[in-house]
């Protein structure tokens, strides 16, 4: 059963918009939970008595929770009614975030971030399929990008606000705010999202069968290595702003705000471009990511150029996220839930890899700006994987 086959009958435009808005609200809470750790990295490090590179492992723990949770949940839960599955995932996310608030030390905090990450990818996978089922097929890209817009709203408003809250009232208060958002999303999904069936023909074997397709693995590879470059930089944006650009900690939310504005514009643009030329948009956004990360290495010492580059980088990487999401839904024929969820598994593997590599070059004494060089190398690798995918697609077309 495809996403469009599961489309609820007689759903009017207003109800569809409200349902997609409820799904996007969940993306806001998840996005704040994921990214506020980066904005509060110095405060969290002080709070649990570790150095900043060690605190960076908290970013990786959440990311690896997504990597584990997305394929396992998607493969085992594809038959379930999607509204009920969404609610279960939201409750699991709420529990993991509450454990983050209550964690007494670094070890328990590391475990709590892993638990909070487990439902992340599956939530976005299910939400994307539900959103796509509520609209006409030619609007699928824009519907999925509307769900993903929640991540951009998180970086635009939620993360800067939560960062300010954590800096002034203690880092745990930022995650209390996420718990509140999770509760509001549960209520909104209950009230606004229509009942949508799962795939009654799905089995674990049929879902995992998508992993036999080379194009699925190549698209995942683009996400892991290509997008890892962004996270190598973003994971350490707070010390980059203060130690390299020379600004005080109060300027960090301003930089995060620029990431957010760019993310909103890029997500909207990504949905439109994906509906017109999906693969081509994926290629140019990957190339632009590498160029802009290289510019950060050169210009990060100037606060104005850092802000401008933060804005531009997030536009192109948001296009990249949306196009990767739709590309995986396209190539994972018959296992769309797994494909949609695996995008976030791959992106969070990128998050973990990027944070670890960024921390490694910092620990080696190469400076916080060296994380941008890591990003350039990973972006180039991503372009190489895309070239491989394009060559394989040409062979498939000739053979077909």
PDB file of C-alpha atoms in Angstrom, residues 104-387:
ATOM      1  CA  UNK A 104      21.650  13.339  37.901  1.00  0.00           C
ATOM      2  CA  UNK A 105      25.006  13.002  36.095  1.00  0.00           C
ATOM      3  CA  UNK A 106      26.806  12.585  32.783  1.00  0.00           C
ATOM      4  CA  UNK A 107      26.318   8.808  32.455  1.00  0.00           C
ATOM      5  CA  UNK A 108      22.576   8.883  33.058  1.00  0.00           C
ATOM      6  CA  UNK A 109      22.241  11.954  30.844  1.00  0.00           C
ATOM      7  CA  UNK A 110      24.022  10.101  28.030  1.00  0.00           C
ATOM      8  CA  UNK A 111      21.561   7.202  28.388  1.00  0.00           C
ATOM      9  CA  UNK A 112      18.566   9.563  28.523  1.00  0.00           C
ATOM     10  CA  UNK A 113      19.588  11.282  25.286  1.00  0.00           C
ATOM     11  CA  UNK A 114      19.863   7.885  23.581  1.00  0.00           C
ATOM     12  CA  UNK A 115      16.347   6.941  24.764  1.00  0.00           C
ATOM     13  CA  UNK A 116      14.913  10.294  23.631  1.00  0.00           C
ATOM     14  CA  UNK A 117      16.340   9.708  20.158  1.00  0.00           C
ATOM     15  CA  UNK A 118      14.779   6.280  19.629  1.00  0.00           C
ATOM     16  CA  UNK A 119      11.326   7.455  18.345  1.00  0.00           C
ATOM     17  CA  UNK A 120      12.676  10.428  16.342  1.00  0.00           C
ATOM     18  CA  UNK A 121      13.156   8.860  12.897  1.00  0.00           C
ATOM     19  CA  UNK A 122      10.030   6.733  13.010  1.00  0.00           C
ATOM     20  CA  UNK A 123       7.950   9.779  13.969  1.00  0.00           C
ATOM     21  CA  UNK A 124       9.150  11.721  10.943  1.00  0.00           C
ATOM     22  CA  UNK A 125       8.676   8.707   8.715  1.00  0.00           C
ATOM     23  CA  UNK A 126       5.080   8.132   9.799  1.00  0.00           C
ATOM     24  CA  UNK A 127       4.269  11.854   9.830  1.00  0.00           C
ATOM     25  CA  UNK A 128       5.634  12.268   6.300  1.00  0.00           C
ATOM     26  CA  UNK A 129       3.546   9.395   4.972  1.00  0.00           C
ATOM     27  CA  UNK A 130       0.402  10.652   6.707  1.00  0.00           C
ATOM     28  CA  UNK A 131       0.960  14.186   5.362  1.00  0.00           C
ATOM     29  CA  UNK A 132       1.507  12.855   1.833  1.00  0.00           C
ATOM     30  CA  UNK A 133      -1.709  10.833   2.091  1.00  0.00           C
ATOM     31  CA  UNK A 134      -3.762  13.950   2.888  1.00  0.00           C
ATOM     32  CA  UNK A 135      -3.018  15.809  -0.372  1.00  0.00           C
ATOM     33  CA  UNK A 136      -3.066  15.241  -4.115  1.00  0.00           C
ATOM     34  CA  UNK A 137      -0.031  13.369  -5.501  1.00  0.00           C
ATOM     35  CA  UNK A 138       1.400  16.451  -7.227  1.00  0.00           C
ATOM     36  CA  UNK A 139       1.536  18.241  -3.857  1.00  0.00           C
ATOM     37  CA  UNK A 140       3.314  15.456  -1.986  1.00  0.00           C
ATOM     38  CA  UNK A 141       6.660  17.277  -1.850  1.00  0.00           C
ATOM     39  CA  UNK A 142       5.089  20.357  -0.340  1.00  0.00           C
ATOM     40  CA  UNK A 143       3.110  18.306   2.205  1.00  0.00           C
ATOM     41  CA  UNK A 144       6.238  16.489   3.374  1.00  0.00           C
ATOM     42  CA  UNK A 145       8.207  19.739   3.485  1.00  0.00           C
ATOM     43  CA  UNK A 146       5.438  21.234   5.641  1.00  0.00           C
ATOM     44  CA  UNK A 147       6.043  18.527   8.243  1.00  0.00           C
ATOM     45  CA  UNK A 148       9.777  19.095   7.977  1.00  0.00           C
ATOM     46  CA  UNK A 149       9.125  22.813   8.411  1.00  0.00           C
ATOM     47  CA  UNK A 150       8.689  22.037  12.094  1.00  0.00           C
ATOM     48  CA  UNK A 151      12.427  21.379  12.300  1.00  0.00           C
ATOM     49  CA  UNK A 152      13.100  24.754  10.724  1.00  0.00           C
ATOM     50  CA  UNK A 153      10.701  26.501  13.089  1.00  0.00           C
ATOM     51  CA  UNK A 154      12.559  24.771  15.905  1.00  0.00           C
ATOM     52  CA  UNK A 155      15.870  26.234  14.764  1.00  0.00           C
ATOM     53  CA  UNK A 156      14.273  29.613  13.989  1.00  0.00           C
ATOM     54  CA  UNK A 157      12.424  30.191  17.241  1.00  0.00           C
ATOM     55  CA  UNK A 158      12.453  27.153  19.502  1.00  0.00           C
ATOM     56  CA  UNK A 159      16.185  26.539  19.777  1.00  0.00           C
ATOM     57  CA  UNK A 160      17.184  30.208  20.304  1.00  0.00           C
ATOM     58  CA  UNK A 161      14.403  30.607  22.893  1.00  0.00           C
ATOM     59  CA  UNK A 162      15.314  27.360  24.651  1.00  0.00           C
ATOM     60  CA  UNK A 163      19.007  28.302  24.527  1.00  0.00           C
ATOM     61  CA  UNK A 164      18.257  31.656  26.168  1.00  0.00           C
ATOM     62  CA  UNK A 165      16.109  29.871  28.752  1.00  0.00           C
ATOM     63  CA  UNK A 166      18.855  27.348  29.483  1.00  0.00           C
ATOM     64  CA  UNK A 167      21.550  30.022  29.755  1.00  0.00           C
ATOM     65  CA  UNK A 168      19.519  32.085  32.214  1.00  0.00           C
ATOM     66  CA  UNK A 169      17.525  29.526  34.228  1.00  0.00           C
ATOM     67  CA  UNK A 170      19.684  26.415  33.940  1.00  0.00           C
ATOM     68  CA  UNK A 171      20.085  24.029  31.012  1.00  0.00           C
ATOM     69  CA  UNK A 172      17.438  21.605  32.306  1.00  0.00           C
ATOM     70  CA  UNK A 173      14.682  24.200  31.847  1.00  0.00           C
ATOM     71  CA  UNK A 174      15.202  24.020  28.091  1.00  0.00           C
ATOM     72  CA  UNK A 175      14.172  20.362  28.156  1.00  0.00           C
ATOM     73  CA  UNK A 176      11.216  21.111  30.451  1.00  0.00           C
ATOM     74  CA  UNK A 177       9.959  23.347  27.623  1.00  0.00           C
ATOM     75  CA  UNK A 178      10.336  20.398  25.219  1.00  0.00           C
ATOM     76  CA  UNK A 179       8.222  18.215  27.523  1.00  0.00           C
ATOM     77  CA  UNK A 180       5.470  20.864  27.356  1.00  0.00           C
ATOM     78  CA  UNK A 181       5.655  20.899  23.542  1.00  0.00           C
ATOM     79  CA  UNK A 182       5.396  17.102  23.462  1.00  0.00           C
ATOM     80  CA  UNK A 183       2.245  17.167  25.597  1.00  0.00           C
ATOM     81  CA  UNK A 184       0.671  19.818  23.340  1.00  0.00           C
ATOM     82  CA  UNK A 185       1.484  17.711  20.271  1.00  0.00           C
ATOM     83  CA  UNK A 186      -0.207  14.627  21.733  1.00  0.00           C
ATOM     84  CA  UNK A 187      -3.375  16.679  22.266  1.00  0.00           C
ATOM     85  CA  UNK A 188      -3.199  18.186  18.752  1.00  0.00           C
ATOM     86  CA  UNK A 189      -2.665  14.815  17.048  1.00  0.00           C
ATOM     87  CA  UNK A 190      -5.555  13.296  18.983  1.00  0.00           C
ATOM     88  CA  UNK A 191      -7.863  16.126  17.932  1.00  0.00           C
ATOM     89  CA  UNK A 192      -6.792  16.881  14.358  1.00  0.00           C
ATOM     90  CA  UNK A 193      -5.111  13.946  12.603  1.00  0.00           C
ATOM     91  CA  UNK A 194      -7.563  11.563  10.926  1.00  0.00           C
ATOM     92  CA  UNK A 195      -7.367   7.831  11.363  1.00  0.00           C
ATOM     93  CA  UNK A 196      -5.039   6.443   8.695  1.00  0.00           C
ATOM     94  CA  UNK A 197      -4.502   2.703   8.261  1.00  0.00           C
ATOM     95  CA  UNK A 198      -1.130   1.090   8.218  1.00  0.00           C
ATOM     96  CA  UNK A 199      -0.052  -1.323   5.529  1.00  0.00           C
ATOM     97  CA  UNK A 200      -1.855  -4.626   6.264  1.00  0.00           C
ATOM     98  CA  UNK A 201       0.462  -6.470   3.878  1.00  0.00           C
ATOM     99  CA  UNK A 202       3.644  -5.272   5.541  1.00  0.00           C
ATOM    100  CA  UNK A 203       5.960  -7.692   7.305  1.00  0.00           C
ATOM    101  CA  UNK A 204       9.375  -7.194   8.799  1.00  0.00           C
ATOM    102  CA  UNK A 205      10.791  -9.135   5.868  1.00  0.00           C
ATOM    103  CA  UNK A 206       9.004  -7.061   3.215  1.00  0.00           C
ATOM    104  CA  UNK A 207       9.992  -3.756   4.864  1.00  0.00           C
ATOM    105  CA  UNK A 208      13.618  -4.772   5.215  1.00  0.00           C
ATOM    106  CA  UNK A 209      13.524  -5.938   1.605  1.00  0.00           C
ATOM    107  CA  UNK A 210      14.011  -2.300   0.634  1.00  0.00           C
ATOM    108  CA  UNK A 211      17.562  -2.625   1.945  1.00  0.00           C
ATOM    109  CA  UNK A 212      18.363  -4.933  -0.969  1.00  0.00           C
ATOM    110  CA  UNK A 213      18.071  -1.983  -3.357  1.00  0.00           C
ATOM    111  CA  UNK A 214      21.409  -0.280  -4.085  1.00  0.00           C
ATOM    112  CA  UNK A 215      19.757   3.113  -4.586  1.00  0.00           C
ATOM    113  CA  UNK A 216      18.444   3.018  -1.008  1.00  0.00           C
ATOM    114  CA  UNK A 217      21.958   2.473   0.356  1.00  0.00           C
ATOM    115  CA  UNK A 218      23.456   5.121  -1.903  1.00  0.00           C
ATOM    116  CA  UNK A 219      20.881   7.693  -0.791  1.00  0.00           C
ATOM    117  CA  UNK A 220      21.563   6.803   2.827  1.00  0.00           C
ATOM    118  CA  UNK A 221      25.273   7.203   2.124  1.00  0.00           C
ATOM    119  CA  UNK A 222      24.690  10.708   0.768  1.00  0.00           C
ATOM    120  CA  UNK A 223      22.833  11.596   3.953  1.00  0.00           C
ATOM    121  CA  UNK A 224      25.476  10.188   6.298  1.00  0.00           C
ATOM    122  CA  UNK A 225      28.657  11.550   4.737  1.00  0.00           C
ATOM    123  CA  UNK A 226      27.256  14.578   2.948  1.00  0.00           C
ATOM    124  CA  UNK A 227      25.147  15.929   5.784  1.00  0.00           C
ATOM    125  CA  UNK A 228      27.733  14.961   8.395  1.00  0.00           C
ATOM    126  CA  UNK A 229      29.701  17.993   7.281  1.00  0.00           C
ATOM    127  CA  UNK A 230      26.944  20.326   8.443  1.00  0.00           C
ATOM    128  CA  UNK A 231      26.815  18.694  11.858  1.00  0.00           C
ATOM    129  CA  UNK A 232      30.595  18.801  12.273  1.00  0.00           C
ATOM    130  CA  UNK A 233      30.174  22.574  12.246  1.00  0.00           C
ATOM    131  CA  UNK A 234      26.782  22.948  13.932  1.00  0.00           C
ATOM    132  CA  UNK A 235      27.582  20.747  16.926  1.00  0.00           C
ATOM    133  CA  UNK A 236      30.239  23.243  17.993  1.00  0.00           C
ATOM    134  CA  UNK A 237      28.561  26.470  16.901  1.00  0.00           C
ATOM    135  CA  UNK A 238      28.497  27.853  20.465  1.00  0.00           C
ATOM    136  CA  UNK A 239      32.282  27.730  21.057  1.00  0.00           C
ATOM    137  CA  UNK A 240      32.878  28.734  17.412  1.00  0.00           C
ATOM    138  CA  UNK A 241      30.866  31.885  18.057  1.00  0.00           C
ATOM    139  CA  UNK A 242      32.556  32.738  21.337  1.00  0.00           C
ATOM    140  CA  UNK A 243      36.112  31.472  20.881  1.00  0.00           C
ATOM    141  CA  UNK A 244      36.662  32.143  17.161  1.00  0.00           C
ATOM    142  CA  UNK A 245      34.313  35.003  16.274  1.00  0.00           C
ATOM    143  CA  UNK A 246      35.046  36.626  19.633  1.00  0.00           C
ATOM    144  CA  UNK A 247      31.444  37.243  20.704  1.00  0.00           C
ATOM    145  CA  UNK A 248      29.987  36.666  24.154  1.00  0.00           C
ATOM    146  CA  UNK A 249      27.609  33.798  24.924  1.00  0.00           C
ATOM    147  CA  UNK A 250      24.586  36.048  24.480  1.00  0.00           C
ATOM    148  CA  UNK A 251      25.321  36.197  20.733  1.00  0.00           C
ATOM    149  CA  UNK A 252      24.920  32.427  20.307  1.00  0.00           C
ATOM    150  CA  UNK A 253      21.084  32.617  20.077  1.00  0.00           C
ATOM    151  CA  UNK A 254      21.488  35.245  17.326  1.00  0.00           C
ATOM    152  CA  UNK A 255      23.578  32.846  15.245  1.00  0.00           C
ATOM    153  CA  UNK A 256      21.073  30.066  15.921  1.00  0.00           C
ATOM    154  CA  UNK A 257      18.280  32.410  14.855  1.00  0.00           C
ATOM    155  CA  UNK A 258      20.001  32.880  11.488  1.00  0.00           C
ATOM    156  CA  UNK A 259      20.226  29.110  11.127  1.00  0.00           C
ATOM    157  CA  UNK A 260      16.491  29.012  11.789  1.00  0.00           C
ATOM    158  CA  UNK A 261      15.502  31.699   9.273  1.00  0.00           C
ATOM    159  CA  UNK A 262      17.547  29.980   6.590  1.00  0.00           C
ATOM    160  CA  UNK A 263      15.997  26.654   7.531  1.00  0.00           C
ATOM    161  CA  UNK A 264      12.437  27.921   7.077  1.00  0.00           C
ATOM    162  CA  UNK A 265      13.223  29.378   3.660  1.00  0.00           C
ATOM    163  CA  UNK A 266      15.172  26.288   2.599  1.00  0.00           C
ATOM    164  CA  UNK A 267      12.459  23.858   3.672  1.00  0.00           C
ATOM    165  CA  UNK A 268       9.758  25.726   1.751  1.00  0.00           C
ATOM    166  CA  UNK A 269      12.058  25.975  -1.264  1.00  0.00           C
ATOM    167  CA  UNK A 270      13.003  22.302  -0.971  1.00  0.00           C
ATOM    168  CA  UNK A 271       9.386  21.145  -1.205  1.00  0.00           C
ATOM    169  CA  UNK A 272       8.816  23.171  -4.374  1.00  0.00           C
ATOM    170  CA  UNK A 273      12.090  22.083  -5.992  1.00  0.00           C
ATOM    171  CA  UNK A 274      11.451  18.440  -5.148  1.00  0.00           C
ATOM    172  CA  UNK A 275       8.096  18.530  -6.930  1.00  0.00           C
ATOM    173  CA  UNK A 276       9.878  19.893 -10.040  1.00  0.00           C
ATOM    174  CA  UNK A 277      13.305  18.186 -10.188  1.00  0.00           C
ATOM    175  CA  UNK A 278      14.063  15.950  -7.230  1.00  0.00           C
ATOM    176  CA  UNK A 279      17.473  14.454  -8.064  1.00  0.00           C
ATOM    177  CA  UNK A 280      18.888  17.619  -9.616  1.00  0.00           C
ATOM    178  CA  UNK A 281      17.926  19.611  -6.501  1.00  0.00           C
ATOM    179  CA  UNK A 282      19.645  17.008  -4.350  1.00  0.00           C
ATOM    180  CA  UNK A 283      22.889  17.404  -6.308  1.00  0.00           C
ATOM    181  CA  UNK A 284      23.090  21.192  -6.296  1.00  0.00           C
ATOM    182  CA  UNK A 285      22.217  21.471  -2.607  1.00  0.00           C
ATOM    183  CA  UNK A 286      25.021  19.030  -1.755  1.00  0.00           C
ATOM    184  CA  UNK A 287      27.527  20.999  -3.844  1.00  0.00           C
ATOM    185  CA  UNK A 288      26.480  24.316  -2.321  1.00  0.00           C
ATOM    186  CA  UNK A 289      26.872  22.863   1.179  1.00  0.00           C
ATOM    187  CA  UNK A 290      30.536  22.062   0.519  1.00  0.00           C
ATOM    188  CA  UNK A 291      31.277  25.510  -0.904  1.00  0.00           C
ATOM    189  CA  UNK A 292      29.661  27.340   2.000  1.00  0.00           C
ATOM    190  CA  UNK A 293      31.386  25.204   4.628  1.00  0.00           C
ATOM    191  CA  UNK A 294      34.695  26.074   3.005  1.00  0.00           C
ATOM    192  CA  UNK A 295      33.779  29.750   3.284  1.00  0.00           C
ATOM    193  CA  UNK A 296      33.188  29.329   7.023  1.00  0.00           C
ATOM    194  CA  UNK A 297      36.772  28.209   7.557  1.00  0.00           C
ATOM    195  CA  UNK A 298      38.002  31.379   5.873  1.00  0.00           C
ATOM    196  CA  UNK A 299      35.523  33.869   7.337  1.00  0.00           C
ATOM    197  CA  UNK A 300      34.439  32.533  10.758  1.00  0.00           C
ATOM    198  CA  UNK A 301      36.479  35.088  12.702  1.00  0.00           C
ATOM    199  CA  UNK A 302      34.186  37.884  11.548  1.00  0.00           C
ATOM    200  CA  UNK A 303      30.805  37.836  13.370  1.00  0.00           C
ATOM    201  CA  UNK A 304      28.946  39.363  10.393  1.00  0.00           C
ATOM    202  CA  UNK A 305      30.269  36.813   7.903  1.00  0.00           C
ATOM    203  CA  UNK A 306      29.580  34.002  10.375  1.00  0.00           C
ATOM    204  CA  UNK A 307      25.936  35.091  10.629  1.00  0.00           C
ATOM    205  CA  UNK A 308      25.549  35.415   6.839  1.00  0.00           C
ATOM    206  CA  UNK A 309      27.107  32.016   6.238  1.00  0.00           C
ATOM    207  CA  UNK A 310      24.953  30.404   8.929  1.00  0.00           C
ATOM    208  CA  UNK A 311      21.893  31.726   7.107  1.00  0.00           C
ATOM    209  CA  UNK A 312      23.030  30.518   3.671  1.00  0.00           C
ATOM    210  CA  UNK A 313      24.238  27.104   4.848  1.00  0.00           C
ATOM    211  CA  UNK A 314      20.897  26.314   6.423  1.00  0.00           C
ATOM    212  CA  UNK A 315      18.986  27.231   3.271  1.00  0.00           C
ATOM    213  CA  UNK A 316      20.885  24.701   1.160  1.00  0.00           C
ATOM    214  CA  UNK A 317      21.030  21.985   3.830  1.00  0.00           C
ATOM    215  CA  UNK A 318      17.269  22.278   4.402  1.00  0.00           C
ATOM    216  CA  UNK A 319      16.720  21.713   0.683  1.00  0.00           C
ATOM    217  CA  UNK A 320      19.029  18.720   1.056  1.00  0.00           C
ATOM    218  CA  UNK A 321      16.978  17.254   3.931  1.00  0.00           C
ATOM    219  CA  UNK A 322      13.665  17.523   2.080  1.00  0.00           C
ATOM    220  CA  UNK A 323      15.045  16.068  -1.153  1.00  0.00           C
ATOM    221  CA  UNK A 324      16.700  13.201   0.690  1.00  0.00           C
ATOM    222  CA  UNK A 325      13.410  12.424   2.448  1.00  0.00           C
ATOM    223  CA  UNK A 326      11.491  12.265  -0.824  1.00  0.00           C
ATOM    224  CA  UNK A 327      14.266  10.406  -2.641  1.00  0.00           C
ATOM    225  CA  UNK A 328      14.199   7.634  -0.041  1.00  0.00           C
ATOM    226  CA  UNK A 329      10.409   7.415  -0.197  1.00  0.00           C
ATOM    227  CA  UNK A 330      10.785   7.101  -3.982  1.00  0.00           C
ATOM    228  CA  UNK A 331      13.463   4.397  -4.082  1.00  0.00           C
ATOM    229  CA  UNK A 332      12.113   2.298  -1.177  1.00  0.00           C
ATOM    230  CA  UNK A 333       9.266   0.956  -3.318  1.00  0.00           C
ATOM    231  CA  UNK A 334       6.746  -0.992  -1.243  1.00  0.00           C
ATOM    232  CA  UNK A 335       8.471  -0.062   2.029  1.00  0.00           C
ATOM    233  CA  UNK A 336       7.788   3.681   2.151  1.00  0.00           C
ATOM    234  CA  UNK A 337       7.634   3.851   5.954  1.00  0.00           C
ATOM    235  CA  UNK A 338      11.055   2.308   6.297  1.00  0.00           C
ATOM    236  CA  UNK A 339      12.422   4.587   3.582  1.00  0.00           C
ATOM    237  CA  UNK A 340      10.957   7.700   5.166  1.00  0.00           C
ATOM    238  CA  UNK A 341      12.222   6.745   8.621  1.00  0.00           C
ATOM    239  CA  UNK A 342      15.673   5.770   7.399  1.00  0.00           C
ATOM    240  CA  UNK A 343      16.264   9.322   6.186  1.00  0.00           C
ATOM    241  CA  UNK A 344      16.291  10.495   9.788  1.00  0.00           C
ATOM    242  CA  UNK A 345      18.315   7.507  10.858  1.00  0.00           C
ATOM    243  CA  UNK A 346      20.909   8.474   8.259  1.00  0.00           C
ATOM    244  CA  UNK A 347      20.781  12.181   9.096  1.00  0.00           C
ATOM    245  CA  UNK A 348      21.348  11.419  12.751  1.00  0.00           C
ATOM    246  CA  UNK A 349      24.162   9.049  11.905  1.00  0.00           C
ATOM    247  CA  UNK A 350      25.519  12.128  10.133  1.00  0.00           C
ATOM    248  CA  UNK A 351      24.878  14.093  13.307  1.00  0.00           C
ATOM    249  CA  UNK A 352      26.820  11.592  15.376  1.00  0.00           C
ATOM    250  CA  UNK A 353      29.658  11.197  12.876  1.00  0.00           C
ATOM    251  CA  UNK A 354      29.935  14.939  12.377  1.00  0.00           C
ATOM    252  CA  UNK A 355      29.993  15.680  16.105  1.00  0.00           C
ATOM    253  CA  UNK A 356      32.597  12.971  16.732  1.00  0.00           C
ATOM    254  CA  UNK A 357      34.863  14.102  13.880  1.00  0.00           C
ATOM    255  CA  UNK A 358      34.442  17.730  14.862  1.00  0.00           C
ATOM    256  CA  UNK A 359      35.337  16.899  18.455  1.00  0.00           C
ATOM    257  CA  UNK A 360      38.359  14.922  17.261  1.00  0.00           C
ATOM    258  CA  UNK A 361      39.891  17.814  15.303  1.00  0.00           C
ATOM    259  CA  UNK A 362      39.203  20.196  18.188  1.00  0.00           C
ATOM    260  CA  UNK A 363      40.791  17.800  20.680  1.00  0.00           C
ATOM    261  CA  UNK A 364      43.791  17.509  18.333  1.00  0.00           C
ATOM    262  CA  UNK A 365      44.339  21.248  18.788  1.00  0.00           C
ATOM    263  CA  UNK A 366      43.380  22.363  15.282  1.00  0.00           C
ATOM    264  CA  UNK A 367      40.850  24.923  16.500  1.00  0.00           C
ATOM    265  CA  UNK A 368      37.070  25.189  16.375  1.00  0.00           C
ATOM    266  CA  UNK A 369      37.124  26.520  12.792  1.00  0.00           C
ATOM    267  CA  UNK A 370      38.711  23.264  11.636  1.00  0.00           C
ATOM    268  CA  UNK A 371      35.266  21.641  11.968  1.00  0.00           C
ATOM    269  CA  UNK A 372      34.381  23.429   8.709  1.00  0.00           C
ATOM    270  CA  UNK A 373      37.241  21.636   6.930  1.00  0.00           C
ATOM    271  CA  UNK A 374      35.813  18.324   8.126  1.00  0.00           C
ATOM    272  CA  UNK A 375      32.527  19.488   6.624  1.00  0.00           C
ATOM    273  CA  UNK A 376      34.065  20.218   3.230  1.00  0.00           C
ATOM    274  CA  UNK A 377      35.671  16.773   3.052  1.00  0.00           C
ATOM    275  CA  UNK A 378      32.399  15.047   3.941  1.00  0.00           C
ATOM    276  CA  UNK A 379      30.443  17.145   1.408  1.00  0.00           C
ATOM    277  CA  UNK A 380      32.859  16.117  -1.343  1.00  0.00           C
ATOM    278  CA  UNK A 381      32.365  12.480  -0.370  1.00  0.00           C
ATOM    279  CA  UNK A 382      28.604  13.040  -0.552  1.00  0.00           C
ATOM    280  CA  UNK A 383      28.924  14.355  -4.109  1.00  0.00           C
ATOM    281  CA  UNK A 384      30.929  11.264  -4.996  1.00  0.00           C
ATOM    282  CA  UNK A 385      28.136   9.014  -3.736  1.00  0.00           C
ATOM    283  CA  UNK A 386      25.581  11.048  -5.707  1.00  0.00           C
ATOM    284  CA  UNK A 387      27.663  10.595  -8.867  1.00  0.00           C
TER     285      UNK A 387
END
